[in-house]
PDB file of C-alpha atoms in Angstrom:
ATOM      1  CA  UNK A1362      68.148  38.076-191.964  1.00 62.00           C
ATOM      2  CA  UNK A1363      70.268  41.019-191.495  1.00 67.00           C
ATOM      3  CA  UNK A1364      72.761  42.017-193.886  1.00 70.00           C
ATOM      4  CA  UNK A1365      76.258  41.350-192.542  1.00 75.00           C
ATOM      5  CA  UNK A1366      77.971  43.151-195.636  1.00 79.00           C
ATOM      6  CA  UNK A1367      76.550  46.827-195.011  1.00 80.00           C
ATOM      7  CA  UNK A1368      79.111  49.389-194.763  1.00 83.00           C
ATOM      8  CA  UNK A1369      77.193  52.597-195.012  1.00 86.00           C
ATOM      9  CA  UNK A1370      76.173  55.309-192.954  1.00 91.00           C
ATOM     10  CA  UNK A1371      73.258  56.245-191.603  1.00 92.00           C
ATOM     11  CA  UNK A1372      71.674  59.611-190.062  1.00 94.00           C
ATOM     12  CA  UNK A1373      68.803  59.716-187.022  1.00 94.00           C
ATOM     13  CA  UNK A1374      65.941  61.803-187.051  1.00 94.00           C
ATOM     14  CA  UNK A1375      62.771  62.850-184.979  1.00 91.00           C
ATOM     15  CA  UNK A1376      63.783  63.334-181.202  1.00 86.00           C
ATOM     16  CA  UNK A1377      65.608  66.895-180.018  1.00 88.00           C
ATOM     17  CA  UNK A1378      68.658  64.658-179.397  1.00 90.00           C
ATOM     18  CA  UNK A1379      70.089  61.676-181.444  1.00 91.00           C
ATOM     19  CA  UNK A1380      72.790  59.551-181.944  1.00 91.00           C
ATOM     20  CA  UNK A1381      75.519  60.947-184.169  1.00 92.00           C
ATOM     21  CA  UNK A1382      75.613  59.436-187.834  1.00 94.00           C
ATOM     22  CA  UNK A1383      76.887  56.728-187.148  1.00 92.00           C
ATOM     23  CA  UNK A1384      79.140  54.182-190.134  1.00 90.00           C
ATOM     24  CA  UNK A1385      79.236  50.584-190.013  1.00 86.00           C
ATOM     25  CA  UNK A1386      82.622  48.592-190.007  1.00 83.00           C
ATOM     26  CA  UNK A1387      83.172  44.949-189.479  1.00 75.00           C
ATOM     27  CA  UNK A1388      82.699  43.444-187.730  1.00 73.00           C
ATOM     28  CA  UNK A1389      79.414  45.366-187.270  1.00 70.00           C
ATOM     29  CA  UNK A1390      78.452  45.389-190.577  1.00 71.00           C
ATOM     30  CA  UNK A1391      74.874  45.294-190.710  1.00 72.00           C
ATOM     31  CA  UNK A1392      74.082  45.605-187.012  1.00 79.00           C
ATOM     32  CA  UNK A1393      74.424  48.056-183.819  1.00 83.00           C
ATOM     33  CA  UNK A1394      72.360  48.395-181.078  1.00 86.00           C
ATOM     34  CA  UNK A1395      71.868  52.398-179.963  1.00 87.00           C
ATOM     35  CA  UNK A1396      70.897  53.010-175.922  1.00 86.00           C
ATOM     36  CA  UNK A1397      67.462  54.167-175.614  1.00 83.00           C
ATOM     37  CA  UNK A1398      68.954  57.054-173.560  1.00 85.00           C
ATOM     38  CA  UNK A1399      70.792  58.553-176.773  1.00 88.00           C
ATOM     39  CA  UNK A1400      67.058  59.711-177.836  1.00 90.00           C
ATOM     40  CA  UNK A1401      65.823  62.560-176.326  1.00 91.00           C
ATOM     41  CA  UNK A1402      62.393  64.012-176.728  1.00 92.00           C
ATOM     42  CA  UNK A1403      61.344  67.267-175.668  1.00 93.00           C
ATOM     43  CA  UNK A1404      58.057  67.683-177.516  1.00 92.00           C
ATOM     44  CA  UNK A1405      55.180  65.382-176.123  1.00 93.00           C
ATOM     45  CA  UNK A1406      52.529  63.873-177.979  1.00 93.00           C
ATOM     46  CA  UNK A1407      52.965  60.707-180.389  1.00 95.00           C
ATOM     47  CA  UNK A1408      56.127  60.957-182.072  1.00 94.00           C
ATOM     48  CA  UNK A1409      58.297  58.558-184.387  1.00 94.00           C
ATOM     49  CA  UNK A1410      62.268  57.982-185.323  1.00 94.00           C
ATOM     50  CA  UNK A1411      63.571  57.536-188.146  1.00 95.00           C
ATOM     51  CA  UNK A1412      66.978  56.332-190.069  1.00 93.00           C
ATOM     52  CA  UNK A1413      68.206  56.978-193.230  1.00 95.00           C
ATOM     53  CA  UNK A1414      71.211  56.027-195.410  1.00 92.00           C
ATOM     54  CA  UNK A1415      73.761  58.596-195.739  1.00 92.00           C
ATOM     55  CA  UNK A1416      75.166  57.507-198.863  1.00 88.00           C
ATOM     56  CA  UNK A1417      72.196  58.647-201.584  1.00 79.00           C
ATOM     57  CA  UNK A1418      69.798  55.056-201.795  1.00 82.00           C
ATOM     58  CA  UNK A1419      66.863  54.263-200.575  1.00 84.00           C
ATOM     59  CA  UNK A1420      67.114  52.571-197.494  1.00 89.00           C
ATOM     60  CA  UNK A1421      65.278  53.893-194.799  1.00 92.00           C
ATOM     61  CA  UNK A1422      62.835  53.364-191.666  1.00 93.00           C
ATOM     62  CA  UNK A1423      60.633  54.562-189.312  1.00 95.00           C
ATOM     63  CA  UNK A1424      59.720  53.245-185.811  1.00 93.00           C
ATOM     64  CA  UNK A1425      56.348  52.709-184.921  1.00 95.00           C
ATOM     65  CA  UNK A1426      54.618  55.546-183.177  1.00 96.00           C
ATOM     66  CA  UNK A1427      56.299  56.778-179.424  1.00 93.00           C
ATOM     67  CA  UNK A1428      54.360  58.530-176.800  1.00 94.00           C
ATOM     68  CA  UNK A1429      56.325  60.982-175.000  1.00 94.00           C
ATOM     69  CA  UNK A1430      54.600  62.397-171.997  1.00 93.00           C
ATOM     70  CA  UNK A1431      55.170  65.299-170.159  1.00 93.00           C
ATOM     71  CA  UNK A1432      57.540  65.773-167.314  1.00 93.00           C
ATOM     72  CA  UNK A1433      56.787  67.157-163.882  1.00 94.00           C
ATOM     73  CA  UNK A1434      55.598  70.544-163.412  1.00 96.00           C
ATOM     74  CA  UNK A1435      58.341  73.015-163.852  1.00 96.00           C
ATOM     75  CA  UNK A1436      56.426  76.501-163.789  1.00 96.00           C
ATOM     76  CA  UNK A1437      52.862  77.232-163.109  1.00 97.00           C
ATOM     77  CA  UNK A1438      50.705  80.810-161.641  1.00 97.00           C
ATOM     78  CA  UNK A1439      48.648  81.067-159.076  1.00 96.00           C
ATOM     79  CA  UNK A1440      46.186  83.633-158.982  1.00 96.00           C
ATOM     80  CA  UNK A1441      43.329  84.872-157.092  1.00 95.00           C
ATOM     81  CA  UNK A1442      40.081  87.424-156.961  1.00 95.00           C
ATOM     82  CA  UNK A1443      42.063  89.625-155.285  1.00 95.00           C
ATOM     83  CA  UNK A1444      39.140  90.581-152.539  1.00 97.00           C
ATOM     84  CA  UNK A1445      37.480  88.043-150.728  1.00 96.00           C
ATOM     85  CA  UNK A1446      35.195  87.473-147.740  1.00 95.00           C
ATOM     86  CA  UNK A1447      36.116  85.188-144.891  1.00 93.00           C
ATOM     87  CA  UNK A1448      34.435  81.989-144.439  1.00 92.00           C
ATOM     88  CA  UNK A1449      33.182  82.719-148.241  1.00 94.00           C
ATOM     89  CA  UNK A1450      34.128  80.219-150.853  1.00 95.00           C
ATOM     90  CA  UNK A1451      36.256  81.715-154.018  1.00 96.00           C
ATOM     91  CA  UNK A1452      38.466  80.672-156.671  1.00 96.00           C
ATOM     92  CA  UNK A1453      42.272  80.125-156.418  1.00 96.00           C
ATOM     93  CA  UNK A1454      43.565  79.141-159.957  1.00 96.00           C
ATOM     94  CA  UNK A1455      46.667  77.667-161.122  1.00 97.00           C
ATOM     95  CA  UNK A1456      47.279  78.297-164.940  1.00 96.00           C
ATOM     96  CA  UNK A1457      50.112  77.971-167.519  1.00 96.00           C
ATOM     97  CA  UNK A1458      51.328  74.240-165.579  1.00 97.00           C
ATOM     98  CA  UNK A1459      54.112  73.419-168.091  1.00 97.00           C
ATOM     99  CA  UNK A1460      57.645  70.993-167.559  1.00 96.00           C
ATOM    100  CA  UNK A1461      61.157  72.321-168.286  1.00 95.00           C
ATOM    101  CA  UNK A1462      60.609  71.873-172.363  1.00 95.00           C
ATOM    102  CA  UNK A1463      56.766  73.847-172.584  1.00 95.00           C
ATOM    103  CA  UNK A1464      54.594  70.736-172.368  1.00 95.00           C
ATOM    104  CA  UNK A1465      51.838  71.492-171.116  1.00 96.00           C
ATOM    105  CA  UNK A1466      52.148  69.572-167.715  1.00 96.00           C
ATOM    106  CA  UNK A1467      50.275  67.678-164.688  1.00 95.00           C
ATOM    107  CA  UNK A1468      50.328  67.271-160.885  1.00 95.00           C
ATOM    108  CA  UNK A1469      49.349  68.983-157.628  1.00 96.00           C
ATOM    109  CA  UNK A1470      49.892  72.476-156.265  1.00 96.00           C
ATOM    110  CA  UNK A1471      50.317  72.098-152.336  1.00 97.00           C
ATOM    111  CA  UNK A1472      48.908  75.556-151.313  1.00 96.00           C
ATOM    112  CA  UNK A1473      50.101  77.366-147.736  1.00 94.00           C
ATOM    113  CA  UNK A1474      50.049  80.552-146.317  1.00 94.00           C
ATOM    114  CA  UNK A1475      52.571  82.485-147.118  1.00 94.00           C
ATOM    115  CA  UNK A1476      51.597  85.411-145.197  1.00 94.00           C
ATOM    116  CA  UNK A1477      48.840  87.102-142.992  1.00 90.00           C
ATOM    117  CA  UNK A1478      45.957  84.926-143.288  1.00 84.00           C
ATOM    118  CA  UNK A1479      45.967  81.905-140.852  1.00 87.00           C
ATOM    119  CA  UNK A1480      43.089  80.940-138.127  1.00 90.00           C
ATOM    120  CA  UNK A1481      40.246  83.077-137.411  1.00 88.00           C
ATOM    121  CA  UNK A1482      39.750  85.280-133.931  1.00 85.00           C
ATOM    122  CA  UNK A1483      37.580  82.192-133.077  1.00 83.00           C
ATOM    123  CA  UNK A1484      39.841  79.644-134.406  1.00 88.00           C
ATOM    124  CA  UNK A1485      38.352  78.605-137.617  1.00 89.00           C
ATOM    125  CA  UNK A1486      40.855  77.625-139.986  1.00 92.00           C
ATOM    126  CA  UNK A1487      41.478  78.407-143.788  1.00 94.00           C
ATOM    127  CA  UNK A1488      40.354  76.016-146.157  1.00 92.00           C
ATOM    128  CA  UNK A1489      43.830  75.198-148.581  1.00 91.00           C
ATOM    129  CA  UNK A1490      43.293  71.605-149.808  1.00 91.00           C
ATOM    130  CA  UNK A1491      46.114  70.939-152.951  1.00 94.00           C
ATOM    131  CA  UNK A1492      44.784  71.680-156.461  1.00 95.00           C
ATOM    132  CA  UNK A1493      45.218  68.556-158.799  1.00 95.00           C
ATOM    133  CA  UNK A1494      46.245  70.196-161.977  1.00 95.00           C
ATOM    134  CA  UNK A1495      45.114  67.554-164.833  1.00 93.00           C
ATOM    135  CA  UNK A1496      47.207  69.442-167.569  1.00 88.00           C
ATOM    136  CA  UNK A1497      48.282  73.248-167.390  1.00 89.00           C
ATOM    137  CA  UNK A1498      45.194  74.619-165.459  1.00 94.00           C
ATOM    138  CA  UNK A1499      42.808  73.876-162.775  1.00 95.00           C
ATOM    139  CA  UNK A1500      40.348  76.001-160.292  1.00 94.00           C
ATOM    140  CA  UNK A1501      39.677  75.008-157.145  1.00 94.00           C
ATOM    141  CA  UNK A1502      37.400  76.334-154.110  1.00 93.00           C
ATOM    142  CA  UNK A1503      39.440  77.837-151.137  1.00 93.00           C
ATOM    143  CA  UNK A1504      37.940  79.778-148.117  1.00 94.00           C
ATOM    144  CA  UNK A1505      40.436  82.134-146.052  1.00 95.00           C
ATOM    145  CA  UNK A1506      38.366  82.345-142.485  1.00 93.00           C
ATOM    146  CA  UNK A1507      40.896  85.762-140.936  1.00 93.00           C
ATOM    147  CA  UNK A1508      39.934  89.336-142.094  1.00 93.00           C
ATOM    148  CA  UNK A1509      43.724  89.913-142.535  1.00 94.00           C
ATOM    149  CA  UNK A1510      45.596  90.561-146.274  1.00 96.00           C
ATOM    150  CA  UNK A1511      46.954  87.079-146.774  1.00 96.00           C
ATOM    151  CA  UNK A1512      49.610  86.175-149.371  1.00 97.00           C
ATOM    152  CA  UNK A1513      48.879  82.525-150.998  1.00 96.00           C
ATOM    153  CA  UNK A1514      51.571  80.175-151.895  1.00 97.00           C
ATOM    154  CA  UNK A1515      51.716  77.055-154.383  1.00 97.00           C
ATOM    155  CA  UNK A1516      54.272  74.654-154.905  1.00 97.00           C
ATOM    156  CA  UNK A1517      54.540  71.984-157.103  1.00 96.00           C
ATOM    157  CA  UNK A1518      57.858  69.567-157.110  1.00 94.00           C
ATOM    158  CA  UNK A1519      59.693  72.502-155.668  1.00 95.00           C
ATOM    159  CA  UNK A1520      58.409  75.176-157.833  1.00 96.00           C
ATOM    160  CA  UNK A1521      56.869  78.283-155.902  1.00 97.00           C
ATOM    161  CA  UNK A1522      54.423  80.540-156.858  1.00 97.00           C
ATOM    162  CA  UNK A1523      52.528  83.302-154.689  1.00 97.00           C
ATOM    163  CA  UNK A1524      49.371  85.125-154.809  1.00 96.00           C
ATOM    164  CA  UNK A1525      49.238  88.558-155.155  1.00 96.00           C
ATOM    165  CA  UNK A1526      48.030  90.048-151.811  1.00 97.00           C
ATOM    166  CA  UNK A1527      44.745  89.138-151.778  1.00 97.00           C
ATOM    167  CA  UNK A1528      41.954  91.948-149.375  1.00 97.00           C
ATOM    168  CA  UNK A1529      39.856  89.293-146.999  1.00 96.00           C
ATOM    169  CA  UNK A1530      37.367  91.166-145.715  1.00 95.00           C
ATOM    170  CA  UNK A1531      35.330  89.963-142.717  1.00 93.00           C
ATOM    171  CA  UNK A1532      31.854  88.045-142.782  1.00 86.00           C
ATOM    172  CA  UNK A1533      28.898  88.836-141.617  1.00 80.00           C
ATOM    173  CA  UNK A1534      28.041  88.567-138.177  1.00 76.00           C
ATOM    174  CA  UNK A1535      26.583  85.499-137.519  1.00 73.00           C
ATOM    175  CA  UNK A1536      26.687  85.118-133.625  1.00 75.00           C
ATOM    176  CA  UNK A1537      25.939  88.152-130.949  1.00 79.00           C
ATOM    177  CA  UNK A1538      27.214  87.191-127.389  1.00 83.00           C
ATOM    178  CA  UNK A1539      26.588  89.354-124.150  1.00 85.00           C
ATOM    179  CA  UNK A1540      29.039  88.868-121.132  1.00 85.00           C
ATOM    180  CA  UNK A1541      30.719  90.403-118.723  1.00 86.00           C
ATOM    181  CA  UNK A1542      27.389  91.865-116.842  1.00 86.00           C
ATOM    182  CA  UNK A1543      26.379  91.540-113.322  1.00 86.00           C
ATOM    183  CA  UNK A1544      23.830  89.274-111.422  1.00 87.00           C
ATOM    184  CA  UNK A1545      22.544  91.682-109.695  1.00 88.00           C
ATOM    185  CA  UNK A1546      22.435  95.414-109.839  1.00 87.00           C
ATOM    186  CA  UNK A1547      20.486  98.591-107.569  1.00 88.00           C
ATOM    187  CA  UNK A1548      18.375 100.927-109.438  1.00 87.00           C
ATOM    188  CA  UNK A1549      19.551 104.222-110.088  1.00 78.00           C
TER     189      UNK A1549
END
């Protein structure tokens, strides 16, 4: 049963933000409910709350344990080799993914051109699938198909990011095609 003849106060701990110390009067005395939105972690991982007694006993408690997770992507990099082939494979990485706090944080880099870059002479397109970032890095296979210095860009829930310029040079030659001769032509 809860006490109805408590008139103490008590003090919150463990979260970034927390209710102010807060001193009951009847006829509360012995019971107040607190809105889950005056806690406010910023620090993910398991974490607890905890009350005290302002007033020099022993009373005291503890919550059970609270998972606090991450929040969106707030800042990330994305970098590159710097010199690539076209139509070669290479690695586009996005590091340091972290929320608006420093967690360490999750989701998926939509990558574009930014600049240069773009379709081949013959029309092959750049390979820029999103990179799924599990939690504050991932690397991911990319192939830019135009010999033409192409800027990269990532964004993730409105956060930008650009590659350095990165060199494409072109590929080998895999095709030789003769045109443009005539049917029939006179000696000499």
């Amino acid at each position: 049963n809860a006490g109805t003849t408590y008139s103490g106060t008590v003090h919150f701990a463990g979260a970034f933000s927390v209710p102010s110390d807060y001193t009951f009067v009847p006829p509360r005395s012995g019971s107040h409910s607190f809105s889950g939105s005056d806690f406010e972690f910023h620090i993910s991982g398991s974490r607890r709350i905890s009350v005290v007694d302002t007033g020099g006993n022993s009373l005291t408690d503890t919550s059970s344990v609270i998972q606090v997770y991450s929040s969106d992507i707030a800042s990330f990099v994305l970098s590159d080799p710097g010199t690539v082939t076209a139509g070669t494979p290479f690695d586009l990485t996005v590091s340091g993914a972290v929320d608006q706090y420093g967690n360490s944080a999750s989701g998926t880099a939509v990558i574009t051109v930014q600049s240069g870059g773009g379709d081949s002479p013959g029309g092959v397109s750049p390979s820029l699938n999103d990179i799924i970032v599990p939690a504050w890095a991932a690397i991911s296979s990319r192939t830019l198909s135009n010999a033409a210095t192409t800027v990269l860009r990532g964004t993730a829930n409105g956060n930008i990011d650009d590659t350095a310029p990165i060199t494409v040079n072109p590929g080998a030659v895999e095709l030789l095609v003769l045109s443009n001769y005539p049917d029939t032509i006179t000696a000499g």
